[in-house]
CSV table of C-alpha atoms and ligand atoms in Angstrom, one decimal:
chain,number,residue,atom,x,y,z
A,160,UNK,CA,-23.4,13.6,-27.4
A,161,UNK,CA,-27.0,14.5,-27.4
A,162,UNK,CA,-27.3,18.5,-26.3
A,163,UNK,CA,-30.0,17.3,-24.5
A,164,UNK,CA,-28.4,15.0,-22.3
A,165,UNK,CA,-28.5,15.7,-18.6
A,166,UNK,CA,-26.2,16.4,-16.8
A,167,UNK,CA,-24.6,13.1,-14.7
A,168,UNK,CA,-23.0,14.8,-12.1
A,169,UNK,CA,-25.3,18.3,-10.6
A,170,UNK,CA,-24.9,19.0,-6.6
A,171,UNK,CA,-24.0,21.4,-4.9
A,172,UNK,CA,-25.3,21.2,-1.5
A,173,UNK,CA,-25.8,18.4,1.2
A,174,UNK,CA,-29.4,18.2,1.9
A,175,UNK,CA,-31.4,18.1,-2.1
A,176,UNK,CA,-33.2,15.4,-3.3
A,177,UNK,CA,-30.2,12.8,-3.7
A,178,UNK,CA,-30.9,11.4,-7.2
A,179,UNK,CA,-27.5,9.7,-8.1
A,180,UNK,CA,-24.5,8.8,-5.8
A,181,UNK,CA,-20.7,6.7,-5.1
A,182,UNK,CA,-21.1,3.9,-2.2
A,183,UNK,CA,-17.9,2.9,-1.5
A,184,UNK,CA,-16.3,-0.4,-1.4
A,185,UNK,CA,-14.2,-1.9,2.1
A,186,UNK,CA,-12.6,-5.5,0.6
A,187,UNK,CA,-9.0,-5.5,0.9
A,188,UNK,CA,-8.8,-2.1,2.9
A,189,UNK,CA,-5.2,-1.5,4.8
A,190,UNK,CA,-4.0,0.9,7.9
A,191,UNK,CA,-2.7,3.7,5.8
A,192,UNK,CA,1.1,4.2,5.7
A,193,UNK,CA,2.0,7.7,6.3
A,194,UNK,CA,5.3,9.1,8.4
A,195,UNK,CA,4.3,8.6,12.1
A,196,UNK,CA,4.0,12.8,13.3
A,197,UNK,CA,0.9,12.2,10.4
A,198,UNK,CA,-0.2,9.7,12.3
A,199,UNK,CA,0.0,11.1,15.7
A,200,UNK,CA,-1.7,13.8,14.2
A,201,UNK,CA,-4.3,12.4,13.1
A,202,UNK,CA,-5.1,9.0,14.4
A,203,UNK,CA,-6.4,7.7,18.0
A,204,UNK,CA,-3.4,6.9,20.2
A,205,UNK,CA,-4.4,3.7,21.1
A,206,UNK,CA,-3.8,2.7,17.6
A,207,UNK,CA,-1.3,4.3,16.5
A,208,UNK,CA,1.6,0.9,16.3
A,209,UNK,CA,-1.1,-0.6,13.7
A,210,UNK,CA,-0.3,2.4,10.8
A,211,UNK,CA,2.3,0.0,8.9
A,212,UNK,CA,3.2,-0.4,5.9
A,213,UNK,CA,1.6,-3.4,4.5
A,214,UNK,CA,-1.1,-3.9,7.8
A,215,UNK,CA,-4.6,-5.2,7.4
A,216,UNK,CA,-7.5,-4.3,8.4
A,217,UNK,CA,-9.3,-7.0,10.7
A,218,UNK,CA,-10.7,-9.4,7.6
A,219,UNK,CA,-14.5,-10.0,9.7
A,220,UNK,CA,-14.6,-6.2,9.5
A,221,UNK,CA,-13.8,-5.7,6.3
A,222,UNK,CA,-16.6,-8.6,5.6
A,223,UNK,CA,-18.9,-7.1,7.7
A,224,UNK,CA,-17.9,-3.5,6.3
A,225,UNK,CA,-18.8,-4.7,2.9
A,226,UNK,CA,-22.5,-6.0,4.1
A,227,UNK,CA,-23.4,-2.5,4.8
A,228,UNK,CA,-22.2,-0.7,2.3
A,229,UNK,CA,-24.6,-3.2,0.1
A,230,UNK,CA,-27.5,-3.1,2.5
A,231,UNK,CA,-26.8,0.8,1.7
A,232,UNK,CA,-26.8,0.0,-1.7
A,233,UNK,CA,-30.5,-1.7,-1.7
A,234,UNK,CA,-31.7,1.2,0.6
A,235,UNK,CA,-30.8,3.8,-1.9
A,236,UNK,CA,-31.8,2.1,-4.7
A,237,UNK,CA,-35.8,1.7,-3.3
A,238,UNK,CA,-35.6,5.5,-2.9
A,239,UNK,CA,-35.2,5.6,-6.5
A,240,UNK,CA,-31.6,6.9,-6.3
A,241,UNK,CA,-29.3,6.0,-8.8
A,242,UNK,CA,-25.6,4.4,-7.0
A,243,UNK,CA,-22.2,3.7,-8.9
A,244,UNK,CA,-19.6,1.8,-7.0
A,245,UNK,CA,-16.1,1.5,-7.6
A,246,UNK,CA,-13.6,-1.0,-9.2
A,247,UNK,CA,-12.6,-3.7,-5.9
A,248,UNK,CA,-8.5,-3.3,-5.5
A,249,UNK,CA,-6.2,-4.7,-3.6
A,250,UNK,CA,-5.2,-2.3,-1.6
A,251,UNK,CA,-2.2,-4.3,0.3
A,252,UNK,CA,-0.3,-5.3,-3.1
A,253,UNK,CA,-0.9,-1.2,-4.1
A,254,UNK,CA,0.3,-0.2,-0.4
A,255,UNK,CA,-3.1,1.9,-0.4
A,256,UNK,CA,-5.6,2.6,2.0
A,257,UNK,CA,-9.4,1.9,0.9
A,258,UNK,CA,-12.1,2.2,-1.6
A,259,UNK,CA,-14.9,3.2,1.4
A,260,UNK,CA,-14.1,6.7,1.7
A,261,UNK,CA,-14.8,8.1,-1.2
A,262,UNK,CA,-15.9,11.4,-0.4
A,263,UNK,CA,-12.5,12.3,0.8
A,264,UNK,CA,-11.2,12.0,-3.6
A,265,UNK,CA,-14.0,13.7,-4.8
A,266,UNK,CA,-16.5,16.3,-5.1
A,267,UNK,CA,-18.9,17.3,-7.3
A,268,UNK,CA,-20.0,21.5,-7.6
A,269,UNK,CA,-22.3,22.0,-10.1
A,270,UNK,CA,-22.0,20.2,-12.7
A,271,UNK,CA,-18.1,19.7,-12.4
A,272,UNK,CA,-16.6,16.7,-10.4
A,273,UNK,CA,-13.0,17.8,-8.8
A,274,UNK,CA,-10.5,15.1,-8.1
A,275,UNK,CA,-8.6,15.9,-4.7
A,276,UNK,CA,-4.9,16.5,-4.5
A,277,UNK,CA,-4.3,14.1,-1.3
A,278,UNK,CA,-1.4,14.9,1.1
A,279,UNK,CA,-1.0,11.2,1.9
A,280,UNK,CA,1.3,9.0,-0.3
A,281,UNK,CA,-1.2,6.3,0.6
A,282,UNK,CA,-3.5,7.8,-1.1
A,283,UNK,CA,-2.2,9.0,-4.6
A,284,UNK,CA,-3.2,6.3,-6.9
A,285,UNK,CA,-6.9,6.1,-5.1
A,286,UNK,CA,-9.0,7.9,-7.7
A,287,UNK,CA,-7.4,6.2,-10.5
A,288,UNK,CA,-7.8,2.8,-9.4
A,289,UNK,CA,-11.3,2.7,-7.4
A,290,UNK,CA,-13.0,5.6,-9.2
A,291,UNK,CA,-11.6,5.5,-12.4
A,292,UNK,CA,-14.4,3.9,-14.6
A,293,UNK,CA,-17.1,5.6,-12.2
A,294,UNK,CA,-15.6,8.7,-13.9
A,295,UNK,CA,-15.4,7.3,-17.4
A,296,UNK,CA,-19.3,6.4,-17.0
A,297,UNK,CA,-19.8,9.8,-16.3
A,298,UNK,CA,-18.6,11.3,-18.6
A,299,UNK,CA,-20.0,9.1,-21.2
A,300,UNK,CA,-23.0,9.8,-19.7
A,301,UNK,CA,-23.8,13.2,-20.1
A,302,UNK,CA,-22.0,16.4,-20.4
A,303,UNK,CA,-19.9,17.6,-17.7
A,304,UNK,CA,-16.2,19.0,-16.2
A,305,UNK,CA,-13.9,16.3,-14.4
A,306,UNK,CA,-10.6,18.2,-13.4
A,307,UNK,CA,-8.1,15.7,-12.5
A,308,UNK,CA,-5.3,16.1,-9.7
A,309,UNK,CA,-1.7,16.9,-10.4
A,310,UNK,CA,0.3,13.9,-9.3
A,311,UNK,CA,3.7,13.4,-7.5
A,312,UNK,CA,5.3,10.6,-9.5
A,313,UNK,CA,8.1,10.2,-7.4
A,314,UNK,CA,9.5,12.0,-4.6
A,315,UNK,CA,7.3,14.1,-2.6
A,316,UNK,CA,7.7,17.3,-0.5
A,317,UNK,CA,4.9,17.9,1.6
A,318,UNK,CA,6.7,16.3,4.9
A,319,UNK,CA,10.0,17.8,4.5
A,320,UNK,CA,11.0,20.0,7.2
A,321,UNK,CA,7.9,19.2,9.1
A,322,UNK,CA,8.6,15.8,10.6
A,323,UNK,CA,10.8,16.7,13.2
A,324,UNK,CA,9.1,20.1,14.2
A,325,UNK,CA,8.6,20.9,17.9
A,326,UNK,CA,4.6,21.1,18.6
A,327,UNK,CA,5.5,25.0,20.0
A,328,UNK,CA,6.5,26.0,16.5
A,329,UNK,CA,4.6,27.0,13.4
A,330,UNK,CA,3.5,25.2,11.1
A,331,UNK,CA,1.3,23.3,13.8
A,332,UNK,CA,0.2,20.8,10.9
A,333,UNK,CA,1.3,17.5,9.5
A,334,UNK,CA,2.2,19.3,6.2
A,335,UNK,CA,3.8,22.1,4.8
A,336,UNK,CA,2.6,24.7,1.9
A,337,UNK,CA,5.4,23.2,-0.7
A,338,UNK,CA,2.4,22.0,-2.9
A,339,UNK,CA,-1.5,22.0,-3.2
A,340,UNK,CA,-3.3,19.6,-0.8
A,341,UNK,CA,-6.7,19.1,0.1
A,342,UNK,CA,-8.7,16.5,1.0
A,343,UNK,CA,-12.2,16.9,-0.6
A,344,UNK,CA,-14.1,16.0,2.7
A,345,UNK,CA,-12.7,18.8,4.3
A,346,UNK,CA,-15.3,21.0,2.3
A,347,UNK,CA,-18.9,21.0,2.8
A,348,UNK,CA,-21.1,22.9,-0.1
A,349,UNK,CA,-24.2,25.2,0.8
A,350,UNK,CA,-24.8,25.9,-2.8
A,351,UNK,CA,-22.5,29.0,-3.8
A,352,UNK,CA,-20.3,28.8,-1.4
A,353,UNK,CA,-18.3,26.0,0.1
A,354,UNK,CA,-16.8,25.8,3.5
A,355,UNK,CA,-13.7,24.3,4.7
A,356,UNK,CA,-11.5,23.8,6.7
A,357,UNK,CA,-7.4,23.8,7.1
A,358,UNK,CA,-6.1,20.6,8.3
A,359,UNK,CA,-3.8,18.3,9.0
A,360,UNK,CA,-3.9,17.0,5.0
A,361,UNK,CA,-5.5,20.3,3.8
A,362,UNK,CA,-3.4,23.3,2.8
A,363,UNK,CA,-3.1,26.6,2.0
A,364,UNK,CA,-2.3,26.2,-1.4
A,365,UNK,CA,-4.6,23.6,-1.8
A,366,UNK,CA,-7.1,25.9,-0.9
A,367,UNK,CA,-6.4,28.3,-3.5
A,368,UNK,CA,-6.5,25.4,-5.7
A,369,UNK,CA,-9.4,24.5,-4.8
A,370,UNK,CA,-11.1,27.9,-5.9
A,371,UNK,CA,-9.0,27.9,-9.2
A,372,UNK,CA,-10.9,24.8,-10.1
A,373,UNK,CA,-14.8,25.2,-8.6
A,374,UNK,CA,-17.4,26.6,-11.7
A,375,UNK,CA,-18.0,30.2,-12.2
A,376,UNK,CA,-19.9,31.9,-9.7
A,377,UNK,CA,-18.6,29.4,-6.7
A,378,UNK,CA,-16.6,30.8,-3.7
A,379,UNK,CA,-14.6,28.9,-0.9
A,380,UNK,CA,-14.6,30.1,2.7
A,381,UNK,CA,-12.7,28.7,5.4
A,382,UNK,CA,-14.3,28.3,8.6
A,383,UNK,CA,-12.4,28.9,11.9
A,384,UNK,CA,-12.0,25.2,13.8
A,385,UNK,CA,-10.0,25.0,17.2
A,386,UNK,CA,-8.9,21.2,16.6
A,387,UNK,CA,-5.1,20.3,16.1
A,388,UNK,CA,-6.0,16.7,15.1
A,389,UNK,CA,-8.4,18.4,12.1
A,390,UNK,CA,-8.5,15.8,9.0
A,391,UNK,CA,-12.0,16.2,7.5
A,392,UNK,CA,-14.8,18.7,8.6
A,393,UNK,CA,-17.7,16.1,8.4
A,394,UNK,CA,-17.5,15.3,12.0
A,395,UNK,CA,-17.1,19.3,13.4
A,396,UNK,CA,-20.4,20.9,11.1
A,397,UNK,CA,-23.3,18.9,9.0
A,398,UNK,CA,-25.7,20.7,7.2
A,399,UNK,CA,-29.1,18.1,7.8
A,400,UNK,CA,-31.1,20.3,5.4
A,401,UNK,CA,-31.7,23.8,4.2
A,402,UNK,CA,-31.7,26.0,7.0
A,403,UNK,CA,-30.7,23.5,9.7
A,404,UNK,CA,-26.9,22.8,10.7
A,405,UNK,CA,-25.3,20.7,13.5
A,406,UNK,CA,-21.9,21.4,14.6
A,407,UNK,CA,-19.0,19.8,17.2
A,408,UNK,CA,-19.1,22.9,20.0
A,409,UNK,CA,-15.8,21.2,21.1
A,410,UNK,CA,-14.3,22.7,17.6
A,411,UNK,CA,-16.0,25.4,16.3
A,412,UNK,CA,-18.4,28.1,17.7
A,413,UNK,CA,-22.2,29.7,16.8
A,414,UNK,CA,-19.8,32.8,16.4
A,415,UNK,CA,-17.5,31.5,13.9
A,416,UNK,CA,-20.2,30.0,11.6
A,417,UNK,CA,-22.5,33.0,11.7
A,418,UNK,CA,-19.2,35.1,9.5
A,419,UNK,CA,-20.1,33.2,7.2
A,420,UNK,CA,-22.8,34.9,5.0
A,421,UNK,CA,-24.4,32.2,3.8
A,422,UNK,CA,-25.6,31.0,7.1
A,423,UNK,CA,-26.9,34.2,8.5
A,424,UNK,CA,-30.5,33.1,8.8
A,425,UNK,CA,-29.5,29.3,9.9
A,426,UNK,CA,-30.9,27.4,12.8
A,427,UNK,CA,-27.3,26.7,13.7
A,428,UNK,CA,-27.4,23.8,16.7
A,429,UNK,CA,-24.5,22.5,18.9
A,430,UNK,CA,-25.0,18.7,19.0
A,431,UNK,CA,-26.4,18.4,22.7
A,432,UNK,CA,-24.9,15.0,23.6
A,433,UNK,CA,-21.9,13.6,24.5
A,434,UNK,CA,-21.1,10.4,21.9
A,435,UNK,CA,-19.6,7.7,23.5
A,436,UNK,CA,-16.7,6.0,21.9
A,437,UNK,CA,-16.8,2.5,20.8
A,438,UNK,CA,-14.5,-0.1,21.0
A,439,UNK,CA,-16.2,-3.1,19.5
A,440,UNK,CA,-15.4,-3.0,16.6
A,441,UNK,CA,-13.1,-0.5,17.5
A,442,UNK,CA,-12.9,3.6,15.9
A,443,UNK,CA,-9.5,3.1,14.4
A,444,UNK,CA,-9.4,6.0,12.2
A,445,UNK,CA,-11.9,8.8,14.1
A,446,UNK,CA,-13.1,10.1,17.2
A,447,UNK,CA,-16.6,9.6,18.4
A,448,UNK,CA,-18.4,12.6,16.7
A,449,UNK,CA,-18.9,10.5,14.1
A,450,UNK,CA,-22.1,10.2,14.7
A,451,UNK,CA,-22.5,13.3,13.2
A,452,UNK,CA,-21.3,11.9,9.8
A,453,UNK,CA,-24.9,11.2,8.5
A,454,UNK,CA,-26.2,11.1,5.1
A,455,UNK,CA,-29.0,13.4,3.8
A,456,UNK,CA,-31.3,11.8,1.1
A,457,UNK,CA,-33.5,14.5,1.1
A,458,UNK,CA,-34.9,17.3,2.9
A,459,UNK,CA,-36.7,15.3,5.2
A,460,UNK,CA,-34.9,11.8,5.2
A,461,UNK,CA,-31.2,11.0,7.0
A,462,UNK,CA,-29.7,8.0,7.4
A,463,UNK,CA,-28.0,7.6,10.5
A,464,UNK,CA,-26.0,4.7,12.1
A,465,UNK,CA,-28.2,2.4,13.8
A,466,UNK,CA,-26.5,2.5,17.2
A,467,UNK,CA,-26.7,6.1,17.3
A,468,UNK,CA,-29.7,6.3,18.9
A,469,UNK,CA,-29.2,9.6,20.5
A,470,UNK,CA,-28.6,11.4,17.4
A,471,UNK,CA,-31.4,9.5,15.5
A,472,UNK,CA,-34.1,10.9,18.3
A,473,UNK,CA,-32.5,14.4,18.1
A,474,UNK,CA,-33.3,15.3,14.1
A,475,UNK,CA,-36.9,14.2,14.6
A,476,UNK,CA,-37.8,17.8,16.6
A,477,UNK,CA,-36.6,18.7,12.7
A,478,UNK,CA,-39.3,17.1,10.9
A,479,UNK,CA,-36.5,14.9,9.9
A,480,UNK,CA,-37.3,10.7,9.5
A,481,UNK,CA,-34.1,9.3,10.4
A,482,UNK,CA,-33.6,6.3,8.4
A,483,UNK,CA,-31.3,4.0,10.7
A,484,UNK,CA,-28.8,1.1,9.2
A,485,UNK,CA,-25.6,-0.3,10.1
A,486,UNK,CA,-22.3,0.7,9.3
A,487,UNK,CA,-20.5,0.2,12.7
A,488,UNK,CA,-17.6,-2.1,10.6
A,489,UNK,CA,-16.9,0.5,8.0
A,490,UNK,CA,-16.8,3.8,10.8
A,491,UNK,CA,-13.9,1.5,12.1
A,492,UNK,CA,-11.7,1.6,9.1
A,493,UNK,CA,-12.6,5.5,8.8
A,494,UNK,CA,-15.9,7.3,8.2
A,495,UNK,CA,-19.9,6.4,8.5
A,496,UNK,CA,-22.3,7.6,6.0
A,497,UNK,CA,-21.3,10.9,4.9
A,498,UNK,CA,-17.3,9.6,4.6
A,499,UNK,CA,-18.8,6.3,2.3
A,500,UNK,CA,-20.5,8.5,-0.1
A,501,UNK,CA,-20.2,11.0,-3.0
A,502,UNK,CA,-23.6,12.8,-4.0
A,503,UNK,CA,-23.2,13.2,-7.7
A,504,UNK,CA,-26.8,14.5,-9.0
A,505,UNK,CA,-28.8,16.2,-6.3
A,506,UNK,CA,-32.5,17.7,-7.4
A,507,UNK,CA,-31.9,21.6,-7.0
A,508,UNK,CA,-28.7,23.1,-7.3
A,509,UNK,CA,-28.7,27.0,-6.4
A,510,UNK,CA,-28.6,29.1,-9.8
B,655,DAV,O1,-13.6,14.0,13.4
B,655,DAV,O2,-13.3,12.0,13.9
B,655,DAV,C1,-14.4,12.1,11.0
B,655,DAV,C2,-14.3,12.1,9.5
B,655,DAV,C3,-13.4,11.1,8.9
B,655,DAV,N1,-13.4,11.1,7.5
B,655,DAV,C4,-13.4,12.9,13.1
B,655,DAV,C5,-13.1,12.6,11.6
């Protein structure tokens, strides 16, 4: 290797220059099997009866799904920005869940890409078989740190004792603290310092597993969120560029982001609107914030969904271009444009 290769993974914010990212992939996507309190925790009511094992996702939205994640594709390539996708699975022969979320496996800090330790059994083998040779090229590519998750081979203890508990009673999550779990998309990075969240499939000790594997010089703060169906934190704050943060005022507070240090001097705004939920094609996996879950390409550019009119008006007060495009099919089997990505090289990371 070539010390003068650069780096193939460097990002450690949201907003930077996007130079190289992960689009997912939907073919083949299933309803996630988990135990059903995870899915009443978690999941809208209404579809709760379609979390089975071995249950498809509608194949016209998968179809569909898979449209816009290339029309994403084309998009980001004009601007110049590199885009890896991942290996297409089955994901009902597996009994896994998808290969369009990928920002929930992975995350890069710095120049080190960190593989999460998921809570859900559906989700163990999801790295390994959609991201696999993305994280090969990678490291062929130039110099850089991939820390891999442990794995539970066989029997898992995460649910035990927590199935049955009564709502009154601690723990109030889905999971207990008998292992590290995270979720990487319960993390947002602001250069330094991330923020999370705890969650329904994010733990104690996953935090503190998280901070035994970020670079040097990196810290992990956990943000306070009122929300007892919390999976994911990409729907309650989104940084849209330096400076400039939206947040869910349902779940979290001015108050509670300004302890955190980092965004002292932010323009911190509660999202103004109400979003209206859809049901055609329906929001299977998340609640209607996700129009929140946007994609910054840059400090002035963020793609939005096309249908989210409201939101795409709101950032231009910013002297932000939103750059609208559909993705309606994949936010129904679980996440829009932040959810379907990873940023892997951004253009400044903090030093
Ligand atoms: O709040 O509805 C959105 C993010 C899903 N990965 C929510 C979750």
């Amino acid at each position: 290797m070539p010390s003068t290769a650069l780096p193939s993974v460097q990002a450690d914010n949201e907003w930077s220059q996007l130079r190289a990212v992960i689009v997912g992939r939907a073919a083949n996507s299933c309803f996630p099997s988990e135990p059903p309190h995870m899915i009443k925790a978690t999941m809208p009511e209404q579809y709760h009866e379609k979390f089975q094992p071995k249950s498809r996702f509608p194949q016209d939205v998968l179809h569909k799904a898979d449209a816009e994640l290339d029309q994403l594709v084309n998009v980001l390539a004009q601007e110049g920005i590199k885009v890896y996708r991942p290996n297409n699975v089955d994901w009902y022969e597996v009994g896994g869940y998808t290969g369009s979320m990928p920002r929930d496996g992975l995350v890069a800090v710095g120049n080190t890409i960190i593989e999460a330790p998921f809570s859900w059994r559906s989700r163990r083998c999801e790295v390994d078989l959609a991201y696999g040779n993305i994280l090969a090229e990678l490291a062929k590519e130039g110099p850089l740190t991939i820390v891999r998750a442990p794995k539970i081979l066989d029997a898992d203890t995460i649910y035990n004792g927590i199935e049955n508990h009564e709502k009154e009673k601690e723990p109030v999550w889905a999971i207990n603290n008998s292992r590290p779990a995270f979720d990487a998309a319960d993390f947002m990075r602001f250069g330094k310092v991330l923020i999370g969240q705890y969650s329904n499939v994010t733990n104690h000790k996953g935090v503190e597993y998280l901070r035994a594997c970020v670079p040097d010089g990196y810290t992990v703060e956990m943000l306070e969120v009122d929300d007892p169906h919390a999976m994911h934190i990409d729907a309650t704050i989104l940084p849209l560029k330096r400076g400039l943060l939206v947040y869910n005022p349902l779940r979290t507070s001015e108050t509670a982001l300004r302890r955190h240090s980092v965004l002292q001097d932010w323009d911190l705004r509660a999202y103004p609107f109400v979003p209206k939920m859809r049901d055609d094609p329906p929001l299977f996996m998340t609640s209607e914030w996700l129009c929140m879950n946007v994609l910054s390409i840059s400090e002035s550019k963020v793609i939005v969904e096309e249908k989210d009119v409201e939101f795409a008006e709101w950032v231009k007060q910013f002297g932000i271009q939103p750059i609208p495009l559909p993705l309606q099919h994949v936010n129904s089997i679980g996440g829009s444009f932040h959810c379907a990505t990873v940023d892997l090289v951004r253009h400044d990371v903090s030093v």
